Tab-separated table of C-alpha atoms and ligand atoms in Angstrom:
chain	number	residue	atom	x	y	z
N	1	MET	CA	128.956	100.867	116.712
N	2	ILE	CA	128.463	97.295	114.997
N	3	SER	CA	125.516	97.577	112.576
N	4	PHE	CA	123.192	94.830	112.125
N	5	ASN	CA	123.564	95.177	108.529
N	6	ILE	CA	125.480	96.887	105.791
N	7	PRO	CA	124.284	96.847	102.268
N	8	PRO	CA	126.623	94.790	100.060
N	9	TYR	CA	129.331	96.815	97.938
N	10	THR	CA	131.846	95.274	95.801
N	11	GLY	CA	133.555	98.286	94.028
N	12	ASN	CA	132.409	97.981	90.492
N	13	GLU	CA	128.866	99.431	91.385
N	14	LEU	CA	129.681	103.045	90.433
N	15	LYS	CA	131.369	102.077	87.156
N	16	TYR	CA	128.482	100.082	85.917
N	17	ILE	CA	125.895	102.883	86.918
N	18	GLN	CA	127.822	105.382	85.108
N	19	GLN	CA	127.985	102.900	82.089
N	20	ALA	CA	124.067	102.801	82.192
N	21	ILE	CA	123.927	106.684	82.025
N	22	GLU	CA	126.802	107.231	79.409
N	23	GLY	CA	124.757	104.319	77.240
N	24	HIS	CA	121.591	106.420	77.622
N	25	LYS	CA	119.561	103.760	78.865
N	26	ILE	CA	118.368	104.062	82.512
N	27	CYS	CA	114.815	102.686	82.253
N	28	GLY	CA	114.251	98.992	82.500
N	29	ASP	CA	115.104	95.885	80.201
N	30	GLY	CA	118.407	97.380	79.077
N	31	PRO	CA	121.771	95.568	78.865
N	32	PHE	CA	122.227	95.182	82.599
N	33	THR	CA	118.828	93.808	83.338
N	34	ARG	CA	119.751	91.209	80.435
N	35	GLN	CA	123.169	90.457	81.839
N	36	CYS	CA	121.551	90.021	85.388
N	37	SER	CA	118.765	87.841	84.342
N	38	THR	CA	120.924	85.460	81.943
N	39	TRP	CA	123.423	85.089	84.763
N	40	LEU	CA	120.559	84.026	87.118
N	41	GLU	CA	119.212	81.581	84.428
N	42	GLN	CA	122.588	79.970	83.803
N	43	LYS	CA	123.880	79.905	87.397
N	44	PHE	CA	120.715	78.348	88.939
N	45	ARG	CA	119.746	76.450	85.865
N	46	ALA	CA	116.166	78.394	85.763
N	47	ASP	CA	114.205	78.432	82.643
N	48	LYS	CA	113.129	81.915	82.786
N	49	VAL	CA	114.022	84.800	84.954
N	50	LEU	CA	112.432	88.203	85.230
N	51	LEU	CA	113.979	91.037	87.250
N	52	THR	CA	111.265	92.998	89.324
N	53	THR	CA	111.128	96.108	91.342
N	54	SER	CA	111.219	94.005	94.655
N	55	GLY	CA	110.648	90.431	95.953
N	56	THR	CA	107.141	91.656	97.020
N	57	THR	CA	106.242	92.345	93.381
N	58	ALA	CA	107.794	89.008	92.145
N	59	LEU	CA	105.324	87.424	94.698
N	60	ASP	CA	102.406	89.746	93.372
N	61	MET	CA	103.344	88.541	90.057
N	62	ALA	CA	103.348	84.817	91.147
N	63	ALA	CA	99.974	85.282	92.844
N	64	LEU	CA	98.582	86.990	89.783
N	65	LEU	CA	99.953	84.103	87.469
N	66	SER	CA	98.027	81.559	89.898
N	67	ARG	CA	94.835	83.004	88.550
N	68	LEU	CA	93.136	82.907	92.065
N	69	ASN	CA	89.456	83.479	92.532
N	70	PRO	CA	87.920	85.158	95.318
N	71	GLY	CA	87.527	82.751	98.200
N	72	ASP	CA	90.355	80.509	96.817
N	73	GLU	CA	92.918	79.414	99.782
N	74	VAL	CA	96.583	79.489	99.929
N	75	ILE	CA	98.594	77.798	102.561
N	76	LEU	CA	101.570	79.380	104.106
N	77	PRO	CA	103.650	79.953	107.334
N	78	SER	CA	102.497	82.424	109.857
N	79	PHE	CA	106.358	83.008	110.651
N	80	THR	CA	107.178	84.976	107.720
N	81	PHE	CA	107.393	88.512	106.433
N	82	SER	CA	104.103	90.395	105.297
N	83	SER	CA	105.063	90.271	101.570
N	84	THR	CA	104.492	86.458	101.540
N	85	ALA	CA	100.840	87.146	102.455
N	86	THR	CA	99.904	90.589	101.015
N	87	ALA	CA	100.558	89.094	97.474
N	88	PHE	CA	97.781	86.544	97.830
N	89	VAL	CA	95.373	88.826	99.658
N	90	LEU	CA	95.657	91.375	96.831
N	91	ALA	CA	94.815	88.515	94.479
N	92	GLY	CA	91.652	87.872	96.235
N	93	ALA	CA	92.767	84.526	98.199
N	94	LYS	CA	92.107	83.601	101.915
N	95	LEU	CA	95.189	82.682	103.706
N	96	VAL	CA	95.304	79.357	105.707
N	97	PHE	CA	98.446	79.646	108.249
N	98	VAL	CA	100.202	76.388	109.302
N	99	ASP	CA	102.707	75.940	112.083
N	100	ILE	CA	106.676	75.850	111.618
N	101	ARG	CA	109.227	73.113	112.627
N	102	PRO	CA	111.196	74.242	115.483
N	103	ASP	CA	114.461	73.038	114.028
N	104	THR	CA	114.456	75.190	110.881
N	105	MET	CA	111.659	77.664	111.655
N	106	ASN	CA	110.212	76.535	108.227
N	107	MET	CA	106.745	75.620	107.240
N	108	ASP	CA	105.977	72.218	108.833
N	109	GLU	CA	105.422	70.004	105.757
N	110	THR	CA	103.681	67.544	107.735
N	111	LEU	CA	100.864	69.881	108.557
N	112	ILE	CA	100.011	70.783	104.818
N	113	GLU	CA	97.706	67.979	104.024
N	114	GLN	CA	95.294	68.711	106.965
N	115	ALA	CA	95.017	72.244	105.780
N	116	ILE	CA	93.876	71.492	102.162
N	117	THR	CA	90.394	72.106	101.385
N	118	ASP	CA	88.515	72.061	97.998
N	119	ARG	CA	89.375	75.769	97.653
N	120	THR	CA	93.103	75.211	98.183
N	121	LYS	CA	95.166	76.341	95.172
N	122	VAL	CA	98.612	77.261	96.295
N	123	VAL	CA	101.145	76.377	98.798
N	124	VAL	CA	103.746	79.038	99.580
N	125	PRO	CA	106.912	77.679	101.415
N	126	MET	CA	109.295	80.514	102.606
N	127	HIS	CA	113.088	79.268	102.920
N	128	TYR	CA	113.875	80.911	106.212
N	129	ALA	CA	117.402	82.045	106.615
N	130	GLY	CA	118.024	80.640	103.338
N	131	VAL	CA	117.799	77.074	104.442
N	132	SER	CA	115.387	74.941	102.359
N	133	CYS	CA	112.132	73.748	103.217
N	134	GLU	CA	111.557	70.006	102.761
N	135	MET	CA	110.637	70.517	99.189
N	136	ASP	CA	110.399	66.751	98.065
N	137	THR	CA	107.415	66.236	100.398
N	138	ILE	CA	105.930	69.656	99.658
N	139	MET	CA	105.878	68.911	96.055
N	140	ASP	CA	104.661	65.545	96.294
N	141	ILE	CA	101.859	67.012	98.211
N	142	ALA	CA	101.193	69.843	95.943
N	143	ARG	CA	101.253	67.382	92.687
N	144	LYS	CA	98.771	64.710	94.352
N	145	HIS	CA	96.273	67.494	94.991
N	146	SER	CA	97.046	69.716	91.816
N	147	LEU	CA	98.261	72.911	93.708
N	148	LEU	CA	100.767	75.287	92.584
N	149	VAL	CA	103.909	75.948	94.608
N	150	VAL	CA	105.284	79.415	94.898
N	151	GLU	CA	108.641	79.480	96.609
N	152	ASP	CA	109.301	82.591	98.740
N	153	ALA	CA	113.245	82.329	98.207
N	154	ALA	CA	113.736	86.041	98.913
N	155	GLN	CA	116.181	84.683	101.444
N	156	GLY	CA	117.358	81.887	99.464
N	157	VAL	CA	119.599	83.171	96.551
N	158	MET	CA	122.601	80.895	95.998
N	159	SER	CA	121.225	78.242	98.466
N	160	THR	CA	120.246	74.589	97.287
N	161	TYR	CA	118.035	71.683	98.103
N	162	LYS	CA	119.461	68.286	97.030
N	163	GLY	CA	121.673	70.312	94.463
N	164	LYS	CA	118.704	72.260	93.086
N	165	ALA	CA	118.821	76.021	93.506
N	166	LEU	CA	115.994	77.371	95.591
N	167	GLY	CA	113.482	79.231	93.662
N	168	THR	CA	113.810	76.556	91.024
N	169	ILE	CA	111.750	73.888	92.517
N	170	GLY	CA	108.266	74.956	92.759
N	171	ASP	CA	106.245	76.531	89.768
N	172	PHE	CA	107.460	79.890	90.625
N	173	GLY	CA	110.335	81.393	92.833
N	174	CYS	CA	110.646	84.726	94.116
N	175	TYR	CA	113.873	86.298	95.059
N	176	SER	CA	114.665	89.823	96.854
N	177	PHE	CA	117.548	91.982	96.120
N	178	HIS	CA	116.717	94.317	98.835
N	179	GLU	CA	119.624	96.110	100.805
N	180	THR	CA	119.034	93.675	103.653
N	181	LYS	CA	119.636	90.533	101.389
N	182	ASN	CA	122.823	88.854	100.192
N	183	TYR	CA	122.881	90.488	96.842
N	184	SER	CA	121.371	93.926	96.445
N	185	MET	CA	120.122	96.516	94.053
N	186	GLY	CA	118.796	98.703	96.561
N	187	GLU	CA	115.145	97.452	95.932
N	188	GLY	CA	114.533	94.748	93.648
N	189	GLY	CA	113.977	91.198	92.964
N	190	ALA	CA	113.120	88.543	90.448
N	191	LEU	CA	110.472	85.909	89.497
N	192	LEU	CA	111.640	82.514	88.252
N	193	ILE	CA	109.206	80.899	86.129
N	194	ASN	CA	109.636	77.038	86.050
N	195	SER	CA	106.801	76.131	83.916
N	196	PRO	CA	107.104	77.648	80.442
N	197	GLU	CA	103.376	78.120	79.999
N	198	TYR	CA	103.437	80.899	82.391
N	199	VAL	CA	106.230	82.882	80.548
N	200	GLU	CA	104.102	84.820	78.066
N	201	ARG	CA	101.727	85.977	80.689
N	202	ALA	CA	104.311	87.001	83.157
N	203	GLU	CA	106.043	89.255	80.445
N	204	ILE	CA	102.699	90.886	79.673
N	205	LEU	CA	101.914	91.446	83.227
N	206	ARG	CA	105.399	92.850	83.904
N	207	GLU	CA	104.900	95.405	80.855
N	208	LYS	CA	101.725	97.181	81.863
N	209	GLY	CA	99.370	94.582	80.316
N	210	THR	CA	100.945	95.101	76.915
N	211	ASN	CA	102.941	92.472	74.582
N	212	ARG	CA	105.775	94.761	74.276
N	213	SER	CA	108.385	92.036	75.108
N	214	LYS	CA	106.987	90.005	71.982
N	215	PHE	CA	107.409	93.221	69.950
N	216	PHE	CA	111.025	93.880	70.934
N	217	ARG	CA	111.837	90.217	69.910
N	218	GLY	CA	109.982	90.807	66.479
N	219	GLN	CA	107.436	88.263	67.159
N	220	VAL	CA	104.411	90.783	66.544
N	221	ASP	CA	104.569	93.676	64.391
N	222	LYS	CA	103.017	96.365	66.930
N	223	TYR	CA	102.547	96.210	70.603
N	224	THR	CA	99.182	96.678	72.403
N	225	TRP	CA	97.239	96.369	75.517
N	226	VAL	CA	96.194	92.863	75.805
N	227	ASP	CA	95.594	91.838	79.670
N	228	VAL	CA	95.790	93.487	83.275
N	229	GLY	CA	99.149	94.496	84.296
N	230	ASP	CA	101.551	96.707	86.278
N	231	SER	CA	104.794	97.964	86.187
N	232	TYR	CA	107.350	95.538	87.602
N	233	LEU	CA	110.622	96.449	85.695
N	234	PRO	CA	113.523	97.814	87.724
N	235	SER	CA	115.569	100.707	86.557
N	236	GLU	CA	118.798	99.969	84.698
N	237	LEU	CA	120.605	102.087	87.516
N	238	ASN	CA	119.705	99.343	89.969
N	239	ALA	CA	120.323	96.451	87.606
N	240	ALA	CA	123.904	98.055	87.166
N	241	TYR	CA	124.368	98.037	90.905
N	242	LEU	CA	123.038	94.202	91.028
N	243	TRP	CA	125.542	93.200	88.271
N	244	ALA	CA	128.500	94.414	90.302
N	245	GLN	CA	127.109	92.123	92.987
N	246	LEU	CA	126.386	88.956	90.722
N	247	GLU	CA	129.707	88.867	89.223
N	248	MET	CA	131.070	88.405	92.556
N	249	ALA	CA	128.543	86.103	94.147
N	250	ASP	CA	130.809	83.305	94.649
N	251	GLU	CA	133.113	85.713	96.886
N	252	ILE	CA	130.250	87.198	98.928
N	253	ASN	CA	128.793	83.678	99.459
N	254	ARG	CA	132.061	82.446	100.662
N	255	ASN	CA	132.794	85.393	102.727
N	256	ARG	CA	129.299	85.246	104.508
N	257	LEU	CA	129.671	81.510	104.918
N	258	ALA	CA	132.902	82.028	106.561
N	259	SER	CA	131.367	84.515	109.198
N	260	TRP	CA	128.551	82.308	109.757
N	261	ASN	CA	130.791	79.416	110.677
N	262	ARG	CA	132.814	81.644	112.833
N	263	TYR	CA	129.781	82.237	114.817
N	264	TYR	CA	128.665	78.824	115.027
N	265	THR	CA	132.018	77.324	115.973
N	266	ALA	CA	132.613	79.775	118.668
N	267	LEU	CA	129.112	79.615	120.165
N	268	LYS	CA	128.833	75.965	120.131
N	269	PRO	CA	130.117	75.421	123.800
N	270	LEU	CA	127.063	77.652	124.839
N	271	GLN	CA	124.753	75.345	123.024
N	272	GLU	CA	126.441	72.171	124.727
N	273	LYS	CA	125.922	73.915	128.193
N	274	GLY	CA	122.148	74.229	127.321
N	275	LEU	CA	122.334	78.229	127.336
N	276	LEU	CA	121.110	79.054	123.686
N	277	GLU	CA	120.206	77.054	120.525
N	278	LEU	CA	122.059	77.507	117.158
N	279	PRO	CA	120.489	77.154	113.760
N	280	VAL	CA	120.033	73.790	112.160
N	281	VAL	CA	120.787	73.030	108.470
N	282	PRO	CA	119.246	69.568	107.452
N	283	GLU	CA	121.120	67.026	105.315
N	284	GLY	CA	120.876	67.999	101.657
N	285	CYS	CA	120.625	71.521	102.229
N	286	ALA	CA	123.358	74.016	101.406
N	287	HIS	CA	122.750	77.468	102.687
N	288	ASN	CA	123.835	80.907	101.852
N	289	ALA	CA	124.535	82.499	105.218
N	290	HIS	CA	121.713	84.822	104.820
N	291	MET	CA	121.219	85.026	108.543
N	292	PHE	CA	122.738	84.140	111.835
N	293	TYR	CA	120.068	83.792	114.657
N	294	LEU	CA	120.092	82.373	118.129
N	295	LYS	CA	117.236	81.174	120.191
N	296	LEU	CA	117.207	81.971	123.893
N	297	LYS	CA	115.154	80.712	126.726
N	298	ASP	CA	112.255	83.035	126.164
N	299	LEU	CA	111.220	86.432	125.534
N	300	SER	CA	112.246	88.140	128.587
N	301	GLU	CA	115.913	86.637	128.201
N	302	ARG	CA	115.985	87.929	124.479
N	303	THR	CA	114.636	91.424	125.756
N	304	ASP	CA	117.624	91.303	128.270
N	305	PHE	CA	120.050	89.981	125.511
N	306	ILE	CA	119.067	92.647	123.048
N	307	ARG	CA	119.532	95.567	125.816
N	308	HIS	CA	122.966	93.916	126.734
N	309	MET	CA	124.246	93.942	123.210
N	310	LYS	CA	123.074	97.582	122.496
N	311	GLU	CA	124.771	98.808	125.700
N	312	HIS	CA	128.113	97.356	124.119
N	313	ASP	CA	127.068	99.109	120.674
N	314	ILE	CA	126.173	95.828	118.914
N	315	TRP	CA	122.697	96.035	117.171
N	316	CYS	CA	120.768	92.764	117.076
N	317	VAL	CA	117.250	92.326	115.942
N	318	PHE	CA	114.367	89.978	115.992
N	319	HIS	CA	111.162	89.158	113.874
N	320	TYR	CA	108.771	88.268	112.804
N	321	VAL	CA	105.345	89.181	114.843
N	322	PRO	CA	103.444	86.073	113.500
N	323	LEU	CA	101.224	86.945	110.898
N	324	HIS	CA	98.315	85.128	112.199
N	325	SER	CA	98.291	87.421	115.294
N	326	ALA	CA	98.855	90.543	113.525
N	327	PRO	CA	95.909	92.809	112.827
N	328	ALA	CA	95.844	92.030	108.911
N	329	GLY	CA	96.409	88.485	109.543
N	330	LEU	CA	93.418	88.486	111.705
N	331	ARG	CA	91.285	89.956	109.021
N	332	TYR	CA	92.551	87.780	105.880
N	333	GLY	CA	93.446	84.588	107.323
N	334	ARG	CA	92.969	81.726	109.767
N	335	PHE	CA	95.388	79.328	111.715
N	336	CYS	CA	95.262	75.649	110.916
N	337	GLY	CA	95.736	73.102	113.794
N	338	GLU	CA	97.621	74.146	116.886
N	339	ASP	CA	100.370	77.124	117.311
N	340	ARG	CA	102.820	74.996	118.956
N	341	TYR	CA	105.969	76.532	117.767
N	342	THR	CA	105.178	79.902	115.645
N	343	THR	CA	104.536	82.173	118.710
N	344	LYS	CA	107.035	80.589	121.149
N	345	GLU	CA	109.873	80.253	118.821
N	346	SER	CA	109.651	83.535	117.345
N	347	ASP	CA	109.486	85.084	120.904
N	348	ARG	CA	112.976	83.971	121.668
N	349	LEU	CA	114.748	84.206	118.401
N	350	VAL	CA	117.276	87.022	117.848
N	351	ARG	CA	119.522	87.721	114.706
N	352	LEU	CA	123.421	88.714	115.018
N	353	PRO	CA	125.161	91.244	112.846
N	354	MET	CA	125.615	89.610	109.559
N	355	TYR	CA	126.658	91.284	106.276
N	356	TYR	CA	129.295	90.971	103.548
N	357	ASN	CA	132.867	91.808	104.842
N	358	LEU	CA	132.018	91.651	108.382
N	359	SER	CA	135.248	91.952	109.885
N	360	GLU	CA	137.135	89.395	112.173
N	361	GLN	CA	137.643	92.046	114.906
N	362	TYR	CA	133.915	92.664	114.857
N	363	LEU	CA	132.873	88.994	114.907
N	364	SER	CA	135.080	88.457	117.951
N	365	ARG	CA	133.554	91.418	119.641
N	366	VAL	CA	129.984	90.192	119.099
N	367	ILE	CA	131.074	86.669	120.414
N	368	ASP	CA	132.912	87.964	123.819
N	369	CYS	CA	129.793	90.182	124.294
N	370	ILE	CA	127.628	87.016	124.079
N	371	PHE	CA	129.807	85.219	126.297
N	372	ALA	CA	129.763	88.195	128.798
N	373	PHE	CA	125.878	87.955	128.658
N	374	PHE	CA	125.948	84.390	129.864
N	375	GLY	CA	128.762	84.845	132.475
N	376	ARG	CA	126.845	87.380	134.346
R	401	PLP	C1	112.778	90.296	102.128
R	401	PLP	C2	111.709	89.475	102.137
R	401	PLP	C3	110.707	89.702	101.066
R	401	PLP	C4	110.396	90.933	100.344
R	401	PLP	O1	111.274	91.430	99.629
R	401	PLP	P1	111.733	92.964	99.152
R	401	PLP	O2	112.453	92.952	97.984
R	401	PLP	O3	112.128	93.735	100.451
R	401	PLP	O4	110.042	93.431	98.750
R	401	PLP	C5	109.666	88.772	101.127
R	401	PLP	N1	109.820	87.472	101.819
R	401	PLP	C6	110.752	87.240	102.884
R	401	PLP	C7	110.713	85.964	103.395
R	401	PLP	C8	111.494	88.195	102.717
R	401	PLP	O5	112.862	88.076	103.764
């Protein structure tokens, strides 16, 4: 059976987890957490990186730091994972969904301005498949209207836009280290803070509303409860697993890109015959091969395709049910403008198996099986 995903494993994970245990430090913010966050700050030239318990809680922190009031509005795509939305709903905001661009499946930057009202506070671009949104335009619009930008870069670790790492362009960036992402710690994530004025409150929110981080740095002589907060620190055991991935990040990235390019080159003739569409990576965007997807004719052809692959023991999956048409989306949000692409494009998208160390044998089996589908 060819799985859709296998969590990344590089070989040093157990050794580092054992080190954490033997060092008698398995709660959060120990040496592995420090090593991981420093690595992320240096590699991506980020001002401040805090590891979190998930990509979702990184988004939760960004939403809390945005200081939203009930009735404030947040602009986001409908074609995204629920976490992009729930963070802002929990913070009391109303969701305003805009359509996507059919080429990258990212939020259409030309539709943002018409969705802005006097209640709009935040724009949330989600970098689908690790391919960047059109960030220059989005940042210009946000600055012009004094809006914050929270990048949902859950899929975009190691991707860049015009040379800048995704997650470091907006006010906040949110990474995920879930087992389905390129670099993993089982469950985990990181918040990137790109404006220094938010760092102190972020540390407090993350430490149950206390100024404990300041205390550990010797900046205050006792720590106490100063604000609302939650527990957003991942365990050192998870950070130890992540460290084994980060020290191999370039190798993992190279390996995934090779698989991505193998699919792309092999399937190009099918695109030239008009049988399917392949992903588009715009000029200026370097992606991380988070995902390889195809677009078929329509929902019915996609259903047949997934069944065909499954009959040959290959697991392909689709996503997302557009948020604006999901039960909670109907309750908490509205779609601004026309749904020209969100529903239509999501209905025909399918993801192929993609993970670190996907073998050439499996890649060619998947490719052959796709050719067989169209050869019928
Ligand atoms: C994976 C993902 C998340 C959530 O990350 P978790 O670590 O699973 O909480 C959020 N947004 C997008 C776009 C994702 O792909």
